PDB file of C-alpha atoms and ligand atoms in Angstrom:
ATOM      1  CA  MET A 406       5.891 -12.379 -20.430  1.00 93.00           C
ATOM      2  CA  ASN A 407       3.424 -12.889 -17.434  1.00 97.00           C
ATOM      3  CA  ILE A 408       5.091 -15.027 -14.295  1.00 98.00           C
ATOM      4  CA  ILE A 409       3.789 -16.024 -11.767  1.00 98.00           C
ATOM      5  CA  LEU A 410       5.762 -15.722  -7.657  1.00 98.00           C
ATOM      6  CA  LEU A 411       3.790 -18.497  -5.644  1.00 98.00           C
ATOM      7  CA  GLY A 412       5.242 -18.707  -1.720  1.00 97.00           C
ATOM      8  CA  PRO A 413       3.981 -19.115   1.448  1.00 97.00           C
ATOM      9  CA  PRO A 414       3.584 -15.712   3.048  1.00 97.00           C
ATOM     10  CA  GLY A 415       6.685 -13.391   4.045  1.00 96.00           C
ATOM     11  CA  ALA A 416       8.489 -16.070   1.499  1.00 97.00           C
ATOM     12  CA  GLY A 417       9.942 -13.288  -0.289  1.00 97.00           C
ATOM     13  CA  LYS A 418       7.106 -12.460  -3.103  1.00 98.00           C
ATOM     14  CA  GLY A 419       7.208  -8.729  -3.416  1.00 97.00           C
ATOM     15  CA  THR A 420      11.117  -8.446  -2.629  1.00 96.00           C
ATOM     16  CA  GLN A 421      11.814 -10.535  -6.056  1.00 98.00           C
ATOM     17  CA  ALA A 422       8.838  -8.904  -7.369  1.00 98.00           C
ATOM     18  CA  GLN A 423      10.491  -5.026  -7.385  1.00 96.00           C
ATOM     19  CA  ARG A 424      13.731  -5.746  -8.699  1.00 96.00           C
ATOM     20  CA  LEU A 425      12.032  -7.779 -11.931  1.00 96.00           C
ATOM     21  CA  VAL A 426      10.682  -3.667 -12.508  1.00 96.00           C
ATOM     22  CA  GLU A 427      12.965  -2.213 -11.623  1.00 94.00           C
ATOM     23  CA  LYS A 428      15.337  -4.701 -14.029  1.00 94.00           C
ATOM     24  CA  HIS A 429      12.444  -5.444 -16.915  1.00 93.00           C
ATOM     25  CA  GLY A 430      10.045  -2.166 -16.997  1.00 93.00           C
ATOM     26  CA  MET A 431       7.767  -5.656 -15.965  1.00 95.00           C
ATOM     27  CA  ARG A 432       4.924  -4.418 -13.415  1.00 96.00           C
ATOM     28  CA  GLN A 433       3.133  -5.983 -10.235  1.00 97.00           C
ATOM     29  CA  LEU A 434       0.390  -6.682 -10.013  1.00 97.00           C
ATOM     30  CA  SER A 435       0.102  -7.279  -5.936  1.00 97.00           C
ATOM     31  CA  THR A 436      -3.589  -8.440  -4.275  1.00 98.00           C
ATOM     32  CA  GLY A 437      -2.252  -7.682  -1.173  1.00 97.00           C
ATOM     33  CA  ASP A 438      -1.702  -4.053  -2.214  1.00 96.00           C
ATOM     34  CA  MET A 439      -4.551  -3.335  -4.220  1.00 97.00           C
ATOM     35  CA  LEU A 440      -6.538  -5.177  -1.576  1.00 97.00           C
ATOM     36  CA  ARG A 441      -4.529  -2.506   0.847  1.00 96.00           C
ATOM     37  CA  ALA A 442      -5.264   0.163  -1.190  1.00 95.00           C
ATOM     38  CA  ALA A 443      -8.867  -0.672  -0.942  1.00 96.00           C
ATOM     39  CA  VAL A 444      -9.130  -0.843   2.427  1.00 97.00           C
ATOM     40  CA  LYS A 445      -7.243   2.868   2.865  1.00 95.00           C
ATOM     41  CA  ALA A 446      -9.308   4.785   0.505  1.00 97.00           C
ATOM     42  CA  GLY A 447     -12.631   3.387   2.322  1.00 97.00           C
ATOM     43  CA  THR A 448     -13.935   1.831  -0.922  1.00 96.00           C
ATOM     44  CA  PRO A 449     -16.273  -0.797  -1.025  1.00 95.00           C
ATOM     45  CA  VAL A 450     -13.560  -3.911  -1.594  1.00 95.00           C
ATOM     46  CA  GLY A 451     -11.886  -2.039   1.241  1.00 96.00           C
ATOM     47  CA  LEU A 452     -14.930  -2.633   3.989  1.00 96.00           C
ATOM     48  CA  GLN A 453     -15.375  -6.182   2.583  1.00 95.00           C
ATOM     49  CA  ALA A 454     -11.511  -6.762   2.893  1.00 97.00           C
ATOM     50  CA  LYS A 455     -10.093  -5.381   6.414  1.00 97.00           C
ATOM     51  CA  ALA A 456     -11.726  -7.178   9.119  1.00 96.00           C
ATOM     52  CA  VAL A 457     -10.904 -10.343   6.635  1.00 97.00           C
ATOM     53  CA  MET A 458      -7.321  -9.653   6.078  1.00 97.00           C
ATOM     54  CA  GLU A 459      -6.808  -9.029   9.912  1.00 96.00           C
ATOM     55  CA  ARG A 460      -7.308 -12.302  10.928  1.00 96.00           C
ATOM     56  CA  GLY A 461      -4.565 -13.816   7.177  1.00 97.00           C
ATOM     57  CA  GLU A 462      -7.986 -15.302   5.596  1.00 98.00           C
ATOM     58  CA  LEU A 463      -8.447 -15.172   1.940  1.00 98.00           C
ATOM     59  CA  VAL A 464     -10.754 -12.393   0.761  1.00 98.00           C
ATOM     60  CA  SER A 465     -13.178 -13.753  -2.740  1.00 97.00           C
ATOM     61  CA  ASP A 466     -11.600 -14.750  -5.667  1.00 97.00           C
ATOM     62  CA  GLU A 467     -14.214 -13.033  -6.963  1.00 95.00           C
ATOM     63  CA  ILE A 468     -13.486  -9.507  -5.153  1.00 95.00           C
ATOM     64  CA  VAL A 469      -9.703 -10.779  -6.335  1.00 96.00           C
ATOM     65  CA  SER A 470      -9.838 -12.118 -10.039  1.00 93.00           C
ATOM     66  CA  ALA A 471     -11.557  -8.315 -10.748  1.00 92.00           C
ATOM     67  CA  LEU A 472      -8.888  -5.695  -9.285  1.00 94.00           C
ATOM     68  CA  ILE A 473      -6.283  -8.227 -11.030  1.00 95.00           C
ATOM     69  CA  GLY A 474      -8.666  -7.960 -14.463  1.00 91.00           C
ATOM     70  CA  GLU A 475      -8.956  -3.962 -13.364  1.00 91.00           C
ATOM     71  CA  GLU A 476      -5.285  -3.039 -13.646  1.00 93.00           C
ATOM     72  CA  LEU A 477      -4.147  -5.873 -16.759  1.00 92.00           C
ATOM     73  CA  ASP A 478      -6.046  -2.943 -18.167  1.00 90.00           C
ATOM     74  CA  SER A 479      -4.273  -0.454 -17.413  1.00 90.00           C
ATOM     75  CA  LEU A 480      -0.601  -3.014 -18.978  1.00 91.00           C
ATOM     76  CA  ALA A 481       0.957  -0.786 -21.964  1.00 89.00           C
ATOM     77  CA  PRO A 482       1.212  -2.954 -25.409  1.00 86.00           C
ATOM     78  CA  GLY A 483       3.731  -5.580 -24.439  1.00 87.00           C
ATOM     79  CA  GLN A 484       4.546  -4.661 -20.763  1.00 92.00           C
ATOM     80  CA  GLY A 485       4.741  -8.204 -18.967  1.00 94.00           C
ATOM     81  CA  ALA A 486       3.401  -8.880 -15.621  1.00 97.00           C
ATOM     82  CA  ILE A 487       3.862 -10.159 -12.379  1.00 98.00           C
ATOM     83  CA  PHE A 488       1.592 -12.086 -10.247  1.00 98.00           C
ATOM     84  CA  ASP A 489       2.482 -11.375  -6.960  1.00 98.00           C
ATOM     85  CA  GLY A 490       0.385 -13.241  -3.953  1.00 97.00           C
ATOM     86  CA  TYR A 491      -1.814 -14.225  -7.271  1.00 98.00           C
ATOM     87  CA  PRO A 492      -3.352 -16.894  -7.921  1.00 98.00           C
ATOM     88  CA  ARG A 493      -3.892 -18.321  -4.677  1.00 98.00           C
ATOM     89  CA  THR A 494      -6.702 -21.590  -5.464  1.00 98.00           C
ATOM     90  CA  ALA A 495      -7.567 -22.995  -7.830  1.00 97.00           C
ATOM     91  CA  ALA A 496     -10.276 -21.463  -9.000  1.00 97.00           C
ATOM     92  CA  GLN A 497      -7.938 -18.147  -9.223  1.00 98.00           C
ATOM     93  CA  ALA A 498      -5.904 -19.937 -11.164  1.00 98.00           C
ATOM     94  CA  GLU A 499      -8.825 -20.966 -13.700  1.00 97.00           C
ATOM     95  CA  SER A 500     -10.058 -17.643 -13.379  1.00 96.00           C
ATOM     96  CA  LEU A 501      -6.411 -16.200 -14.242  1.00 97.00           C
ATOM     97  CA  ASP A 502      -6.278 -18.765 -17.584  1.00 96.00           C
ATOM     98  CA  VAL A 503      -9.302 -17.010 -19.121  1.00 96.00           C
ATOM     99  CA  ILE A 504      -8.079 -13.172 -18.870  1.00 94.00           C
ATOM    100  CA  LEU A 505      -4.809 -14.230 -19.757  1.00 95.00           C
ATOM    101  CA  ALA A 506      -6.853 -15.454 -22.820  1.00 94.00           C
ATOM    102  CA  SER A 507      -8.921 -12.910 -23.647  1.00 92.00           C
ATOM    103  CA  ARG A 508      -5.904 -10.228 -23.777  1.00 91.00           C
ATOM    104  CA  ASN A 509      -4.115 -12.782 -25.911  1.00 92.00           C
ATOM    105  CA  THR A 510      -1.563 -13.592 -23.286  1.00 93.00           C
ATOM    106  CA  GLN A 511       0.049 -16.194 -21.452  1.00 94.00           C
ATOM    107  CA  LEU A 512       1.441 -17.247 -18.084  1.00 97.00           C
ATOM    108  CA  ASP A 513       5.842 -17.983 -19.286  1.00 97.00           C
ATOM    109  CA  HIS A 514       6.759 -19.223 -15.937  1.00 98.00           C
ATOM    110  CA  VAL A 515       5.679 -20.298 -12.489  1.00 98.00           C
ATOM    111  CA  VAL A 516       8.353 -19.804 -10.027  1.00 98.00           C
ATOM    112  CA  GLU A 517       8.138 -21.352  -6.778  1.00 98.00           C
ATOM    113  CA  LEU A 518      10.172 -19.646  -3.458  1.00 98.00           C
ATOM    114  CA  GLU A 519      10.838 -22.665  -1.245  1.00 97.00           C
ATOM    115  CA  VAL A 520      11.226 -22.234   2.491  1.00 96.00           C
ATOM    116  CA  ASP A 521      11.548 -23.128   5.908  1.00 93.00           C
ATOM    117  CA  GLU A 522       7.810 -21.579   7.351  1.00 88.00           C
ATOM    118  CA  GLU A 523      10.017 -21.347  10.208  1.00 86.00           C
ATOM    119  CA  ALA A 524      12.044 -18.118   9.578  1.00 92.00           C
ATOM    120  CA  LEU A 525       9.006 -16.517   7.636  1.00 94.00           C
ATOM    121  CA  VAL A 526       7.484 -15.449  10.692  1.00 94.00           C
ATOM    122  CA  GLU A 527      11.177 -13.496  11.720  1.00 94.00           C
ATOM    123  CA  ARG A 528      11.432 -11.403   8.181  1.00 94.00           C
ATOM    124  CA  ILE A 529       7.455 -10.463   8.957  1.00 96.00           C
ATOM    125  CA  THR A 530       7.875  -9.879  11.808  1.00 94.00           C
ATOM    126  CA  GLY A 531      10.597  -7.563  11.176  1.00 95.00           C
ATOM    127  CA  ARG A 532       8.919  -6.631   7.433  1.00 96.00           C
ATOM    128  CA  PHE A 533       8.516  -2.300   7.270  1.00 97.00           C
ATOM    129  CA  THR A 534       8.698  -0.361   4.291  1.00 97.00           C
ATOM    130  CA  CYS A 535       8.773   3.085   2.432  1.00 98.00           C
ATOM    131  CA  ALA A 536       5.573   4.977   3.272  1.00 97.00           C
ATOM    132  CA  ASN A 537       6.151   7.607   0.405  1.00 97.00           C
ATOM    133  CA  CYS A 538       7.037   4.524  -1.840  1.00 96.00           C
ATOM    134  CA  GLY A 539       6.369   1.181  -1.090  1.00 94.00           C
ATOM    135  CA  LYS A 540      10.115   0.034  -0.855  1.00 96.00           C
ATOM    136  CA  GLY A 541      10.599  -2.703   1.679  1.00 95.00           C
ATOM    137  CA  TYR A 542      13.202  -3.753   4.160  1.00 97.00           C
ATOM    138  CA  HIS A 543      14.231  -5.367   7.097  1.00 96.00           C
ATOM    139  CA  ASP A 544      14.928  -4.828  10.671  1.00 96.00           C
ATOM    140  CA  THR A 545      17.516  -7.527  10.794  1.00 94.00           C
ATOM    141  CA  PHE A 546      18.092  -8.683   6.803  1.00 93.00           C
ATOM    142  CA  GLU A 547      17.781  -5.904   4.884  1.00 94.00           C
ATOM    143  CA  GLN A 548      18.204  -1.843   5.774  1.00 96.00           C
ATOM    144  CA  PRO A 549      18.164   1.198   3.900  1.00 97.00           C
ATOM    145  CA  ARG A 550      21.787   2.015   3.888  1.00 97.00           C
ATOM    146  CA  GLN A 551      21.618   5.420   5.694  1.00 97.00           C
ATOM    147  CA  LEU A 552      19.056   4.597   8.790  1.00 94.00           C
ATOM    148  CA  GLY A 553      16.037   5.934   8.266  1.00 96.00           C
ATOM    149  CA  VAL A 554      16.532   7.631   5.386  1.00 98.00           C
ATOM    150  CA  CYS A 555      14.405   5.468   2.257  1.00 98.00           C
ATOM    151  CA  ASP A 556      16.964   4.276  -0.334  1.00 97.00           C
ATOM    152  CA  LYS A 557      14.544   4.348  -3.414  1.00 97.00           C
ATOM    153  CA  CYS A 558      12.867   8.347  -2.535  1.00 98.00           C
ATOM    154  CA  GLY A 559      14.853   9.725   0.526  1.00 98.00           C
ATOM    155  CA  GLY A 560      11.647   9.016   2.461  1.00 98.00           C
ATOM    156  CA  THR A 561      11.956   9.113   5.754  1.00 98.00           C
ATOM    157  CA  GLN A 562       8.542   7.734   7.112  1.00 98.00           C
ATOM    158  CA  PHE A 563       8.165   4.107   7.422  1.00 98.00           C
ATOM    159  CA  LYS A 564       5.158   1.733   8.186  1.00 97.00           C
ATOM    160  CA  ARG A 565       4.551  -2.114   9.309  1.00 96.00           C
ATOM    161  CA  ARG A 566       1.377  -3.848   7.565  1.00 95.00           C
ATOM    162  CA  PRO A 567      -1.696  -5.118  10.884  1.00 93.00           C
ATOM    163  CA  ASP A 568      -1.429  -8.572   9.807  1.00 95.00           C
ATOM    164  CA  ASP A 569       2.283  -8.306  10.138  1.00 95.00           C
ATOM    165  CA  ASN A 570       2.125 -10.022  13.527  1.00 94.00           C
ATOM    166  CA  GLU A 571       2.959 -13.908  14.520  1.00 93.00           C
ATOM    167  CA  GLU A 572      -0.656 -15.431  15.201  1.00 94.00           C
ATOM    168  CA  THR A 573      -2.275 -13.599  12.034  1.00 96.00           C
ATOM    169  CA  VAL A 574       0.682 -15.315  10.139  1.00 95.00           C
ATOM    170  CA  ARG A 575       0.409 -18.522  11.082  1.00 95.00           C
ATOM    171  CA  THR A 576      -2.982 -18.395  10.052  1.00 96.00           C
ATOM    172  CA  ARG A 577      -2.158 -16.998   6.327  1.00 97.00           C
ATOM    173  CA  MET A 578       0.433 -20.029   6.521  1.00 96.00           C
ATOM    174  CA  VAL A 579      -2.380 -22.289   7.705  1.00 96.00           C
ATOM    175  CA  GLU A 580      -4.572 -20.446   3.718  1.00 97.00           C
ATOM    176  CA  TYR A 581      -1.407 -21.451   1.880  1.00 97.00           C
ATOM    177  CA  ARG A 582      -0.659 -25.267   2.653  1.00 97.00           C
ATOM    178  CA  ALA A 583      -4.204 -26.038   2.566  1.00 98.00           C
ATOM    179  CA  LYS A 584      -5.551 -23.644  -0.676  1.00 98.00           C
ATOM    180  CA  THR A 585      -2.663 -21.906  -2.714  1.00 98.00           C
ATOM    181  CA  ALA A 586       0.158 -25.153  -2.742  1.00 97.00           C
ATOM    182  CA  PRO A 587      -2.230 -27.914  -3.717  1.00 97.00           C
ATOM    183  CA  ILE A 588      -2.664 -24.876  -7.290  1.00 98.00           C
ATOM    184  CA  LEU A 589       0.533 -26.053  -8.491  1.00 98.00           C
ATOM    185  CA  PRO A 590       0.378 -29.429  -9.899  1.00 97.00           C
ATOM    186  CA  ILE A 591      -1.966 -28.203 -12.483  1.00 97.00           C
ATOM    187  CA  TYR A 592       1.222 -25.341 -13.047  1.00 98.00           C
ATOM    188  CA  ASP A 593       3.781 -29.107 -13.254  1.00 98.00           C
ATOM    189  CA  ALA A 594       1.292 -30.872 -15.668  1.00 98.00           C
ATOM    190  CA  ARG A 595       2.173 -27.988 -17.928  1.00 97.00           C
ATOM    191  CA  GLY A 596       5.151 -27.231 -17.023  1.00 97.00           C
ATOM    192  CA  ILE A 597       6.511 -23.865 -16.052  1.00 98.00           C
ATOM    193  CA  VAL A 598       7.386 -24.278 -12.391  1.00 98.00           C
ATOM    194  CA  GLY A 599      11.068 -23.010 -11.758  1.00 98.00           C
ATOM    195  CA  ARG A 600      12.045 -23.966  -8.002  1.00 98.00           C
ATOM    196  CA  VAL A 601      14.128 -21.576  -6.303  1.00 98.00           C
ATOM    197  CA  ASN A 602      16.129 -22.360  -2.492  1.00 98.00           C
ATOM    198  CA  GLY A 603      13.884 -18.835  -1.156  1.00 97.00           C
ATOM    199  CA  MET A 604      15.824 -18.806   1.804  1.00 96.00           C
ATOM    200  CA  ALA A 605      19.008 -18.087   0.100  1.00 97.00           C
ATOM    201  CA  ASP A 606      20.074 -14.050   0.373  1.00 95.00           C
ATOM    202  CA  ILE A 607      18.305 -12.005  -1.640  1.00 95.00           C
ATOM    203  CA  ASP A 608      20.933 -10.940  -3.996  1.00 96.00           C
ATOM    204  CA  HIS A 609      21.392 -15.531  -4.591  1.00 98.00           C
ATOM    205  CA  VAL A 610      17.690 -15.760  -5.164  1.00 98.00           C
ATOM    206  CA  THR A 611      16.834 -12.986  -7.485  1.00 98.00           C
ATOM    207  CA  ALA A 612      20.208 -14.265  -9.738  1.00 98.00           C
ATOM    208  CA  ALA A 613      18.714 -17.807  -9.741  1.00 98.00           C
ATOM    209  CA  ILE A 614      14.382 -15.920 -10.825  1.00 98.00           C
ATOM    210  CA  GLU A 615      16.534 -14.160 -13.931  1.00 97.00           C
ATOM    211  CA  ARG A 616      18.204 -17.893 -14.850  1.00 97.00           C
ATOM    212  CA  ILE A 617      14.808 -19.536 -15.485  1.00 97.00           C
ATOM    213  CA  LEU A 618      13.422 -16.095 -17.059  1.00 95.00           C
ATOM    214  CA  ALA A 619      15.970 -16.410 -19.599  1.00 93.00           C
ATOM    215  CA  ASP A 620      15.413 -20.619 -20.081  1.00 83.00           C
TER     216      ASP A 620
HETATM  217  P1  AP5 B1320       0.193 -10.540   0.907  1.00 58.70           P
HETATM  218  O1  AP5 B1320       0.320  -8.925   0.803  1.00 58.70           O
HETATM  219  O2  AP5 B1320       0.374 -11.125  -0.904  1.00 58.70           O
HETATM  220  O3  AP5 B1320       0.071 -11.487   1.055  1.00 58.70           O
HETATM  221  P2  AP5 B1320       1.670 -12.672   1.478  1.00 58.70           P
HETATM  222  O4  AP5 B1320       1.074 -13.714   0.470  1.00 58.70           O
HETATM  223  O5  AP5 B1320       0.524 -13.326   3.474  1.00 58.70           O
HETATM  224  O6  AP5 B1320       2.750 -12.327   1.731  1.00 58.70           O
HETATM  225  P3  AP5 B1320       4.277 -10.792   1.967  1.00 58.70           P
HETATM  226  O7  AP5 B1320       3.368  -9.798   1.721  1.00 58.70           O
HETATM  227  O8  AP5 B1320       3.518 -11.353   3.425  1.00 58.70           O
HETATM  228  O9  AP5 B1320       5.333 -11.941   1.745  1.00 58.70           O
HETATM  229  P4  AP5 B1320       5.970 -11.716   0.865  1.00 58.70           P
HETATM  230  O10 AP5 B1320       6.490 -12.452  -0.213  1.00 58.70           O
HETATM  231  O11 AP5 B1320       5.807 -10.087  -0.285  1.00 58.70           O
HETATM  232  O12 AP5 B1320       7.595 -11.072   1.540  1.00 58.70           O
HETATM  233  P5  AP5 B1320       8.231  -9.739   1.161  1.00 58.70           P
HETATM  234  O13 AP5 B1320       8.873 -10.010  -0.231  1.00 58.70           O
HETATM  235  O14 AP5 B1320       7.981  -8.294   1.857  1.00 58.70           O
HETATM  236  O15 AP5 B1320      -1.325 -10.343   1.473  1.00 58.70           O
HETATM  237  C1  AP5 B1320      -1.671 -10.303   1.974  1.00 58.70           C
HETATM  238  C2  AP5 B1320      -4.057 -10.009   2.577  1.00 58.70           C
HETATM  239  O16 AP5 B1320      -4.627  -9.964   1.510  1.00 58.70           O
HETATM  240  C3  AP5 B1320      -3.424 -12.110   2.479  1.00 58.70           C
HETATM  241  O17 AP5 B1320      -3.431 -12.680   3.539  1.00 58.70           O
HETATM  242  C4  AP5 B1320      -5.418 -12.065   1.056  1.00 58.70           C
HETATM  243  O18 AP5 B1320      -6.092 -11.690   3.563  1.00 58.70           O
HETATM  244  C5  AP5 B1320      -5.410 -11.252   1.135  1.00 58.70           C
HETATM  245  N1  AP5 B1320      -4.885 -11.175  -1.119  1.00 58.70           N
HETATM  246  C6  AP5 B1320      -4.048 -10.797  -1.076  1.00 58.70           C
HETATM  247  N2  AP5 B1320      -4.670 -12.159  -2.444  1.00 58.70           N
HETATM  248  C7  AP5 B1320      -5.380 -12.835  -2.171  1.00 58.70           C
HETATM  249  C8  AP5 B1320      -5.514 -13.217  -4.064  1.00 58.70           C
HETATM  250  N3  AP5 B1320      -5.447 -13.603  -4.860  1.00 58.70           N
HETATM  251  N4  AP5 B1320      -7.066 -14.559  -2.949  1.00 58.70           N
HETATM  252  C9  AP5 B1320      -7.395 -13.389  -1.882  1.00 58.70           C
HETATM  253  N5  AP5 B1320      -6.466 -13.029  -0.696  1.00 58.70           N
HETATM  254  C10 AP5 B1320      -6.024 -12.350  -0.849  1.00 58.70           C
HETATM  255  O19 AP5 B1320       9.353 -10.829   2.425  1.00 58.70           O
HETATM  256  C11 AP5 B1320       9.250 -10.638   3.608  1.00 58.70           C
HETATM  257  C12 AP5 B1320      10.198  -9.747   4.738  1.00 58.70           C
HETATM  258  O20 AP5 B1320      11.815 -10.593   4.096  1.00 58.70           O
HETATM  259  C13 AP5 B1320      10.344  -7.791   3.523  1.00 58.70           C
HETATM  260  O21 AP5 B1320      10.954  -7.850   5.219  1.00 58.70           O
HETATM  261  C14 AP5 B1320      12.673  -8.488   2.854  1.00 58.70           C
HETATM  262  O22 AP5 B1320      12.578  -7.983   3.612  1.00 58.70           O
HETATM  263  C15 AP5 B1320      12.672 -10.483   3.330  1.00 58.70           C
HETATM  264  N6  AP5 B1320      13.799 -10.817   2.942  1.00 58.70           N
HETATM  265  C16 AP5 B1320      13.202 -10.982   1.936  1.00 58.70           C
HETATM  266  N7  AP5 B1320      13.696 -11.918   1.324  1.00 58.70           N
HETATM  267  C17 AP5 B1320      14.189 -12.407   1.861  1.00 58.70           C
HETATM  268  C18 AP5 B1320      15.402 -13.090   1.680  1.00 58.70           C
HETATM  269  N8  AP5 B1320      15.854 -14.276   1.068  1.00 58.70           N
HETATM  270  N9  AP5 B1320      16.529 -13.553   2.683  1.00 58.70           N
HETATM  271  C19 AP5 B1320      16.167 -12.631   3.857  1.00 58.70           C
HETATM  272  N10 AP5 B1320      14.886 -11.996   4.285  1.00 58.70           N
HETATM  273  C20 AP5 B1320      14.258 -11.358   2.951  1.00 58.70           C
HETATM  274 MG1   MG B1321       4.333  -9.144  -0.375  1.00 58.70          MG
HETATM  275 ZN1   ZN B1322      11.056   5.497  -0.984  1.00 58.70          ZN
END
């Protein structure tokens, strides 16, 4: 099964993808994570993407579609993919169709996380992740069970993203509204969009997604 998690910055795409990976053994394909890894490694893609990401604008379609194609090639046979933060433009949606068709597979569900934009700034400015395993947390909504220790790996180092400040988040939201939200009708026309109330607590959102995937 291949699914897209669609929603504005802070909607909970990464949080829910991590849960689906644990439960179903699917692979999370986050173009944001791939780009951050490229920036950290100082690759040519990373050098090109760094400033764009810090401004909260979108990286070029060619770069992200190439990253997705490479990652898909490393999937185990039959392993499902969760597209997290991709596609984000009409051109990327077209590329994804081509990429999947060339691998004899297709999209099964697009899950739209519906959220109230004003709450997203608080979600994003409170977000942190384990520096060792990448597990996501939040200052208010999802603290580790033992303060300062990662639930998943026991790590004690945490990090915050350079683009998680209010000004950049506002730009990311404008980009979402202008370029990403308009791709929903493409998937609506295929009858594969399921909508979830992303303002519910994290466990409720997971349960609602599970109901869509079971359909
Ligand atoms: P990307 O990394 O994809 O960032 P984003 O879309 O802005 O989304 P986020 O990762 O910020 O939010 P999320 O929905 O994953 O929320 P999370 O689950 O962490 O992209 C970053 C940048 O890379 C882009 O700006 C662009 O420059 C570039 N880029 C990436 N992909 C690209 C593409 N395809 N094309 C072009 N450029 C691209 O949750 C947020 C916080 O809230 C967490 O702390 C979490 O614990 C908490 N939380 C989650 N759910 C709930 C809930 N239900 N209730 C309370 N708290 C919650
Ligand atoms: Mg994310
Ligand atoms: Zn960890």
